[in-house]
DNA sequence: TAGTACCA
DNA sequence: CGCC
């Protein structure tokens, strides 16, 4: 149930897109990814202020944030290694919900401990916005907020539960969005609790 | 402007 | 809000 002003056109919530078995399989694959590409702590450009969320990536490009800025790069910021391959289940998801878009290049992995939050922001570090951003929620339920394409536009909030998929396409591609809070103990998927969010993106224009 | 505060 |  969405509370507040409706999200822009092109926003889609696909509740429980992944069933429990598929979620468990995805978590198993993510553990292998994170063993090779450990979670790191992103920092705000200029100020160096830490995010409460920890991050990693898989795919050919990964999003990183540090004192120097936000960017996509082919290697992990601390190990210097290439990002691990994107799990096939995620490529399959992209094909199913973003059929007209070129292959996804980046999968940002955000880990929210139960106290972590993400302020309202736009995903706009990509070089093209015609492909959607596709998100997968795993683990504890979160309160997600989405507004319009300006910071002052009215927002709405909704709960995202484990297995839910969100598609930010069309007008909603550049909508401000964020995570207000994670509800502790709301899922048994992750042994140590918290929430994993995956966001699949196309970064570079299709040639 | 991916931090914070606040959110009716 | 106050930051670059």
PDB file of C-alpha atoms (C1' of nucleotides) in Angstrom:
ATOM      1  CA  UNK A   1       0.000   0.000   0.000  1.00  0.00           C
ATOM      2  CA  UNK A   2       1.416   3.335  -1.094  1.00  0.00           C
ATOM      3  CA  UNK A   3       0.957   6.356   1.175  1.00  0.00           C
ATOM      4  CA  UNK A   4       1.147   9.865  -0.218  1.00  0.00           C
ATOM      5  CA  UNK A   5       1.533  11.326  -3.692  1.00  0.00           C
ATOM      6  CA  UNK A   6       1.668   8.672  -6.451  1.00  0.00           C
ATOM      7  CA  UNK A   7       5.104   7.995  -8.013  1.00  0.00           C
ATOM      8  CA  UNK A   8       5.820   9.266 -11.541  1.00  0.00           C
ATOM      9  CA  UNK A   9       4.785   7.212 -14.575  1.00  0.00           C
ATOM     10  CA  UNK A  10       6.996   4.246 -15.336  1.00  0.00           C
ATOM     11  CA  UNK A  11       7.332   3.199 -11.705  1.00  0.00           C
ATOM     12  CA  UNK A  12       6.482  -0.472 -11.192  1.00  0.00           C
ATOM     13  CA  UNK A  13       6.404  -2.529  -7.998  1.00  0.00           C
ATOM     14  CA  UNK A  14       6.370  -6.269  -8.609  1.00  0.00           C
ATOM     15  CA  UNK A  15       5.555  -7.768  -5.177  1.00  0.00           C
ATOM     16  CA  UNK A  16       7.307 -11.048  -4.330  1.00  0.00           C
ATOM     17  CA  UNK A  17       8.709 -11.412  -7.838  1.00  0.00           C
ATOM     18  CA  UNK A  18      11.174 -13.909  -6.364  1.00  0.00           C
ATOM     19  CA  UNK A  19       9.775 -16.699  -4.166  1.00  0.00           C
ATOM     20  CA  UNK A  20      11.592 -17.880  -1.050  1.00  0.00           C
ATOM     21  CA  UNK A  21      13.561 -20.560  -2.890  1.00  0.00           C
ATOM     22  CA  UNK A  22      14.741 -18.084  -5.538  1.00  0.00           C
ATOM     23  CA  UNK A  23      15.666 -15.573  -2.825  1.00  0.00           C
ATOM     24  CA  UNK A  24      17.786 -18.179  -1.039  1.00  0.00           C
ATOM     25  CA  UNK A  25      19.540 -19.105  -4.283  1.00  0.00           C
ATOM     26  CA  UNK A  26      20.250 -15.420  -4.947  1.00  0.00           C
ATOM     27  CA  UNK A  27      21.679 -14.934  -1.457  1.00  0.00           C
ATOM     28  CA  UNK A  28      23.958 -17.954  -1.957  1.00  0.00           C
ATOM     29  CA  UNK A  29      25.299 -16.424  -5.156  1.00  0.00           C
ATOM     30  CA  UNK A  30      25.737 -13.040  -3.499  1.00  0.00           C
ATOM     31  CA  UNK A  31      27.820 -14.602  -0.731  1.00  0.00           C
ATOM     32  CA  UNK A  32      30.238 -15.851  -3.398  1.00  0.00           C
ATOM     33  CA  UNK A  33      30.311 -12.393  -4.987  1.00  0.00           C
ATOM     34  CA  UNK A  34      30.980 -10.704  -1.643  1.00  0.00           C
ATOM     35  CA  UNK A  35      33.769 -13.174  -0.809  1.00  0.00           C
ATOM     36  CA  UNK A  36      35.593 -11.857  -3.890  1.00  0.00           C
ATOM     37  CA  UNK A  37      34.413  -8.245  -3.715  1.00  0.00           C
ATOM     38  CA  UNK A  38      33.987  -7.360  -0.028  1.00  0.00           C
ATOM     39  CA  UNK A  39      31.551  -4.713   1.143  1.00  0.00           C
ATOM     40  CA  UNK A  40      33.228  -1.311   1.419  1.00  0.00           C
ATOM     41  CA  UNK A  41      32.117   1.892   3.088  1.00  0.00           C
ATOM     42  CA  UNK A  42      31.264   4.648   0.610  1.00  0.00           C
ATOM     43  CA  UNK A  43      32.024   8.258   1.542  1.00  0.00           C
ATOM     44  CA  UNK A  44      30.522  11.578   0.548  1.00  0.00           C
ATOM     45  CA  UNK A  45      32.583  13.564  -1.954  1.00  0.00           C
ATOM     46  CA  UNK A  46      34.339  16.647  -0.497  1.00  0.00           C
ATOM     47  CA  UNK A  47      33.297  16.009   3.113  1.00  0.00           C
ATOM     48  CA  UNK A  48      34.325  12.354   3.385  1.00  0.00           C
ATOM     49  CA  UNK A  49      31.267  11.679   5.518  1.00  0.00           C
ATOM     50  CA  UNK A  50      30.490   7.958   5.610  1.00  0.00           C
ATOM     51  CA  UNK A  51      27.296   6.417   4.281  1.00  0.00           C
ATOM     52  CA  UNK A  52      25.496   4.140   6.749  1.00  0.00           C
ATOM     53  CA  UNK A  53      24.979   1.622   3.954  1.00  0.00           C
ATOM     54  CA  UNK A  54      27.888  -0.633   2.887  1.00  0.00           C
ATOM     55  CA  UNK A  55      28.341  -1.502  -0.767  1.00  0.00           C
ATOM     56  CA  UNK A  56      29.842  -3.770  -3.356  1.00  0.00           C
ATOM     57  CA  UNK A  57      29.109  -4.491  -7.024  1.00  0.00           C
ATOM     58  CA  UNK A  58      29.085  -7.155  -9.670  1.00  0.00           C
ATOM     59  CA  UNK A  59      29.034  -6.856 -13.453  1.00  0.00           C
ATOM     60  CA  UNK A  60      31.469  -5.084 -15.755  1.00  0.00           C
ATOM     61  CA  UNK A  61      31.113  -1.746 -13.940  1.00  0.00           C
ATOM     62  CA  UNK A  62      30.506  -0.801 -10.325  1.00  0.00           C
ATOM     63  CA  UNK A  63      29.351   2.410  -8.641  1.00  0.00           C
ATOM     64  CA  UNK A  64      31.718   3.850  -6.066  1.00  0.00           C
ATOM     65  CA  UNK A  65      31.625   6.950  -3.866  1.00  0.00           C
ATOM     66  CA  UNK A  66      34.644   8.483  -2.179  1.00  0.00           C
ATOM     67  CA  UNK A  67      36.189  11.828  -1.332  1.00  0.00           C
ATOM     68  CA  UNK A  68      36.791  12.447  -5.045  1.00  0.00           C
ATOM     69  CA  UNK A  69      33.246  11.913  -6.237  1.00  0.00           C
ATOM     70  CA  UNK A  70      30.732   9.402  -7.544  1.00  0.00           C
ATOM     71  CA  UNK A  71      31.615   7.267 -10.530  1.00  0.00           C
ATOM     72  CA  UNK A  72      31.441   3.892 -12.241  1.00  0.00           C
ATOM     73  CA  UNK A  73      34.656   1.915 -12.512  1.00  0.00           C
ATOM     74  CA  UNK A  74      35.617  -1.627 -13.586  1.00  0.00           C
ATOM     75  CA  UNK A  75      37.500  -2.479 -10.379  1.00  0.00           C
ATOM     76  CA  UNK A  76      36.898  -2.751  -6.633  1.00  0.00           C
ATOM     77  CA  UNK A  77      38.145   0.349  -4.772  1.00  0.00           C
ATOM     78  CA  UNK A  78      40.158  -1.528  -2.137  1.00  0.00           C
ATOM     79  CA  UNK A  79      41.207  -4.804  -3.779  1.00  0.00           C
ATOM     80  CA  UNK A  80      41.783  -3.332  -7.252  1.00  0.00           C
ATOM     81  CA  UNK A  81      40.276  -6.509  -8.743  1.00  0.00           C
ATOM     82  CA  UNK A  82      37.638  -6.622 -11.452  1.00  0.00           C
ATOM     83  CA  UNK A  83      34.067  -6.920 -10.140  1.00  0.00           C
ATOM     84  CA  UNK A  84      32.718 -10.503 -10.122  1.00  0.00           C
ATOM     85  CA  UNK A  85      30.362 -11.592 -12.845  1.00  0.00           C
ATOM     86  CA  UNK A  86      26.685 -10.749 -12.458  1.00  0.00           C
ATOM     87  CA  UNK A  87      24.626 -13.813 -11.403  1.00  0.00           C
ATOM     88  CA  UNK A  88      22.557 -15.222 -14.260  1.00  0.00           C
ATOM     89  CA  UNK A  89      19.307 -14.880 -12.277  1.00  0.00           C
ATOM     90  CA  UNK A  90      19.813 -11.102 -12.351  1.00  0.00           C
ATOM     91  CA  UNK A  91      20.488 -11.026 -16.100  1.00  0.00           C
ATOM     92  CA  UNK A  92      17.336 -13.061 -16.527  1.00  0.00           C
ATOM     93  CA  UNK A  93      15.348 -10.610 -14.378  1.00  0.00           C
ATOM     94  CA  UNK A  94      16.604  -7.705 -16.509  1.00  0.00           C
ATOM     95  CA  UNK A  95      15.599  -9.498 -19.701  1.00  0.00           C
ATOM     96  CA  UNK A  96      12.136 -10.075 -18.263  1.00  0.00           C
ATOM     97  CA  UNK A  97      11.418  -6.546 -17.048  1.00  0.00           C
ATOM     98  CA  UNK A  98      13.627  -4.420 -19.331  1.00  0.00           C
ATOM     99  CA  UNK A  99      13.360  -6.348 -22.578  1.00  0.00           C
ATOM    100  CA  UNK A 100      14.034  -3.330 -24.808  1.00  0.00           C
ATOM    101  CA  UNK A 101      17.132  -2.197 -22.919  1.00  0.00           C
ATOM    102  CA  UNK A 102      20.704  -3.219 -23.702  1.00  0.00           C
ATOM    103  CA  UNK A 103      22.406  -5.621 -21.283  1.00  0.00           C
ATOM    104  CA  UNK A 104      22.904  -4.407 -17.713  1.00  0.00           C
ATOM    105  CA  UNK A 105      26.494  -3.402 -16.928  1.00  0.00           C
ATOM    106  CA  UNK A 106      26.344  -2.738 -13.204  1.00  0.00           C
ATOM    107  CA  UNK A 107      24.707  -4.375 -10.224  1.00  0.00           C
ATOM    108  CA  UNK A 108      25.177  -2.263  -7.112  1.00  0.00           C
ATOM    109  CA  UNK A 109      24.851  -4.281  -3.924  1.00  0.00           C
ATOM    110  CA  UNK A 110      23.734  -2.188  -0.939  1.00  0.00           C
ATOM    111  CA  UNK A 111      23.764  -3.772   2.488  1.00  0.00           C
ATOM    112  CA  UNK A 112      21.602  -2.078   5.116  1.00  0.00           C
ATOM    113  CA  UNK A 113      22.260  -3.023   8.714  1.00  0.00           C
ATOM    114  CA  UNK A 114      19.062  -2.437  10.695  1.00  0.00           C
ATOM    115  CA  UNK A 115      20.112   1.131  11.503  1.00  0.00           C
ATOM    116  CA  UNK A 116      21.162   2.077   7.976  1.00  0.00           C
ATOM    117  CA  UNK A 117      19.270   4.586   5.848  1.00  0.00           C
ATOM    118  CA  UNK A 118      19.649   6.209   2.445  1.00  0.00           C
ATOM    119  CA  UNK A 119      18.642   9.830   1.973  1.00  0.00           C
ATOM    120  CA  UNK A 120      16.612  10.990  -1.011  1.00  0.00           C
ATOM    121  CA  UNK A 121      18.744  10.966  -4.161  1.00  0.00           C
ATOM    122  CA  UNK A 122      18.610  10.474  -7.909  1.00  0.00           C
ATOM    123  CA  UNK A 123      20.468   7.737  -9.783  1.00  0.00           C
ATOM    124  CA  UNK A 124      22.095   9.971 -12.375  1.00  0.00           C
ATOM    125  CA  UNK A 125      25.721   8.949 -12.688  1.00  0.00           C
ATOM    126  CA  UNK A 126      24.965   6.809 -15.714  1.00  0.00           C
ATOM    127  CA  UNK A 127      25.679   8.094 -19.230  1.00  0.00           C
ATOM    128  CA  UNK A 128      22.157   7.240 -20.400  1.00  0.00           C
ATOM    129  CA  UNK A 129      18.741   7.239 -18.776  1.00  0.00           C
ATOM    130  CA  UNK A 130      16.635   5.470 -21.392  1.00  0.00           C
ATOM    131  CA  UNK A 131      17.168   2.109 -19.671  1.00  0.00           C
ATOM    132  CA  UNK A 132      15.417   1.594 -16.336  1.00  0.00           C
ATOM    133  CA  UNK A 133      16.970   0.944 -12.954  1.00  0.00           C
ATOM    134  CA  UNK A 134      15.789  -2.422 -11.660  1.00  0.00           C
ATOM    135  CA  UNK A 135      15.917  -3.120  -7.920  1.00  0.00           C
ATOM    136  CA  UNK A 136      15.620  -6.304  -5.867  1.00  0.00           C
ATOM    137  CA  UNK A 137      14.929  -6.341  -2.109  1.00  0.00           C
ATOM    138  CA  UNK A 138      16.204  -9.219   0.049  1.00  0.00           C
ATOM    139  CA  UNK A 139      15.885  -9.684   3.808  1.00  0.00           C
ATOM    140  CA  UNK A 140      14.279  -7.248   6.216  1.00  0.00           C
ATOM    141  CA  UNK A 141      11.406  -5.058   5.051  1.00  0.00           C
ATOM    142  CA  UNK A 142      12.254  -1.419   4.337  1.00  0.00           C
ATOM    143  CA  UNK A 143      10.264   1.784   4.116  1.00  0.00           C
ATOM    144  CA  UNK A 144      10.984   3.170   0.663  1.00  0.00           C
ATOM    145  CA  UNK A 145      10.252   6.786  -0.279  1.00  0.00           C
ATOM    146  CA  UNK A 146       9.883   8.088  -3.820  1.00  0.00           C
ATOM    147  CA  UNK A 147       9.176  11.591  -5.082  1.00  0.00           C
ATOM    148  CA  UNK A 148       9.471  13.342  -8.408  1.00  0.00           C
ATOM    149  CA  UNK A 149      12.351  14.611 -10.486  1.00  0.00           C
ATOM    150  CA  UNK A 150      12.929  17.680  -8.306  1.00  0.00           C
ATOM    151  CA  UNK A 151      13.867  17.582  -4.651  1.00  0.00           C
ATOM    152  CA  UNK A 152      10.794  19.539  -3.593  1.00  0.00           C
ATOM    153  CA  UNK A 153       8.263  17.353  -5.407  1.00  0.00           C
ATOM    154  CA  UNK A 154       5.799  15.527  -3.140  1.00  0.00           C
ATOM    155  CA  UNK A 155       6.750  12.004  -2.103  1.00  0.00           C
ATOM    156  CA  UNK A 156       5.071   8.753  -1.223  1.00  0.00           C
ATOM    157  CA  UNK A 157       6.279   5.833   0.856  1.00  0.00           C
ATOM    158  CA  UNK A 158       5.719   2.115   0.737  1.00  0.00           C
ATOM    159  CA  UNK A 159       7.129  -1.027   2.285  1.00  0.00           C
ATOM    160  CA  UNK A 160       9.449  -3.179   0.231  1.00  0.00           C
ATOM    161  CA  UNK A 161       9.600  -6.790   1.376  1.00  0.00           C
ATOM    162  CA  UNK A 162      11.965  -9.614   0.544  1.00  0.00           C
ATOM    163  CA  UNK A 163      11.670 -10.746  -3.065  1.00  0.00           C
ATOM    164  CA  UNK A 164      10.044  -7.533  -4.284  1.00  0.00           C
ATOM    165  CA  UNK A 165      11.282  -5.996  -7.533  1.00  0.00           C
ATOM    166  CA  UNK A 166      10.988  -2.303  -8.344  1.00  0.00           C
ATOM    167  CA  UNK A 167      11.416  -0.877 -11.828  1.00  0.00           C
ATOM    168  CA  UNK A 168      12.285   2.800 -12.209  1.00  0.00           C
ATOM    169  CA  UNK A 169      11.589   3.440 -15.861  1.00  0.00           C
ATOM    170  CA  UNK A 170      10.214   6.264 -17.952  1.00  0.00           C
ATOM    171  CA  UNK A 171       9.574   9.418 -15.969  1.00  0.00           C
ATOM    172  CA  UNK A 172      10.392   7.640 -12.697  1.00  0.00           C
ATOM    173  CA  UNK A 173      13.915   6.829 -13.926  1.00  0.00           C
ATOM    174  CA  UNK A 174      15.195  10.116 -12.478  1.00  0.00           C
ATOM    175  CA  UNK A 175      12.828  10.279  -9.503  1.00  0.00           C
ATOM    176  CA  UNK A 176      14.267  11.087  -6.097  1.00  0.00           C
ATOM    177  CA  UNK A 177      14.095   8.034  -3.869  1.00  0.00           C
ATOM    178  CA  UNK A 178      15.563   6.678  -0.650  1.00  0.00           C
ATOM    179  CA  UNK A 179      15.182   4.341   2.299  1.00  0.00           C
ATOM    180  CA  UNK A 180      13.704   5.844   5.472  1.00  0.00           C
ATOM    181  CA  UNK A 181      14.163   2.801   7.640  1.00  0.00           C
ATOM    182  CA  UNK A 182      14.667  -0.946   7.863  1.00  0.00           C
ATOM    183  CA  UNK A 183      12.331  -2.962  10.100  1.00  0.00           C
ATOM    184  CA  UNK A 184      14.474  -5.201  12.323  1.00  0.00           C
ATOM    185  CA  UNK A 185      13.582  -8.885  12.491  1.00  0.00           C
ATOM    186  CA  UNK A 186      11.000  -8.670   9.707  1.00  0.00           C
ATOM    187  CA  UNK A 187      12.576 -11.450   7.613  1.00  0.00           C
ATOM    188  CA  UNK A 188      14.408 -14.718   8.281  1.00  0.00           C
ATOM    189  CA  UNK A 189      16.206 -14.738   4.915  1.00  0.00           C
ATOM    190  CA  UNK A 190      19.508 -13.266   6.116  1.00  0.00           C
ATOM    191  CA  UNK A 191      20.957 -15.011   9.175  1.00  0.00           C
ATOM    192  CA  UNK A 192      22.410 -11.819  10.580  1.00  0.00           C
ATOM    193  CA  UNK A 193      19.432  -9.663   9.688  1.00  0.00           C
ATOM    194  CA  UNK A 194      19.414  -6.442   7.727  1.00  0.00           C
ATOM    195  CA  UNK A 195      18.555  -5.863   4.104  1.00  0.00           C
ATOM    196  CA  UNK A 196      20.301  -6.328   0.784  1.00  0.00           C
ATOM    197  CA  UNK A 197      19.224  -4.207  -2.133  1.00  0.00           C
ATOM    198  CA  UNK A 198      20.449  -4.896  -5.642  1.00  0.00           C
ATOM    199  CA  UNK A 199      20.166  -2.278  -8.363  1.00  0.00           C
ATOM    200  CA  UNK A 200      20.798  -3.231 -11.968  1.00  0.00           C
ATOM    201  CA  UNK A 201      21.767  -0.451 -14.337  1.00  0.00           C
ATOM    202  CA  UNK A 202      22.874   0.197 -17.871  1.00  0.00           C
ATOM    203  CA  UNK A 203      25.656   2.774 -17.616  1.00  0.00           C
ATOM    204  CA  UNK A 204      26.919   3.428 -21.152  1.00  0.00           C
ATOM    205  CA  UNK A 205      24.892   4.075 -24.302  1.00  0.00           C
ATOM    206  CA  UNK A 206      24.379   1.058 -26.526  1.00  0.00           C
ATOM    207  CA  UNK A 207      26.686   1.330 -29.535  1.00  0.00           C
TER     208      UNK A 207
ATOM    209  C1'  DT B   1      23.505  17.490  -3.039  1.00  0.00           C
ATOM    210  C1'  DA B   2      23.394   8.836  -2.288  1.00  0.00           C
ATOM    211  C1'  DG B   3      25.310  13.456   4.288  1.00  0.00           C
ATOM    212  C1'  DT B   4      21.405  15.194   8.090  1.00  0.00           C
ATOM    213  C1'  DA B   5      16.441  16.501   9.720  1.00  0.00           C
ATOM    214  C1'  DC B   6      12.033  15.604   8.984  1.00  0.00           C
ATOM    215  C1'  DC B   7       8.055  13.441   7.104  1.00  0.00           C
ATOM    216  C1'  DA B   8       0.920  14.461   8.345  1.00  0.00           C
TER     217       DA B   8
ATOM    218  C1'  DC C   1      20.215  22.651   6.576  1.00  0.00           C
ATOM    219  C1'  DG C   2      25.122  23.945   4.624  1.00  0.00           C
ATOM    220  C1'  DC C   3      28.379  21.872   1.741  1.00  0.00           C
ATOM    221  C1'  DC C   4      31.371  22.098  -2.671  1.00  0.00           C
TER     222       DC C   4
END
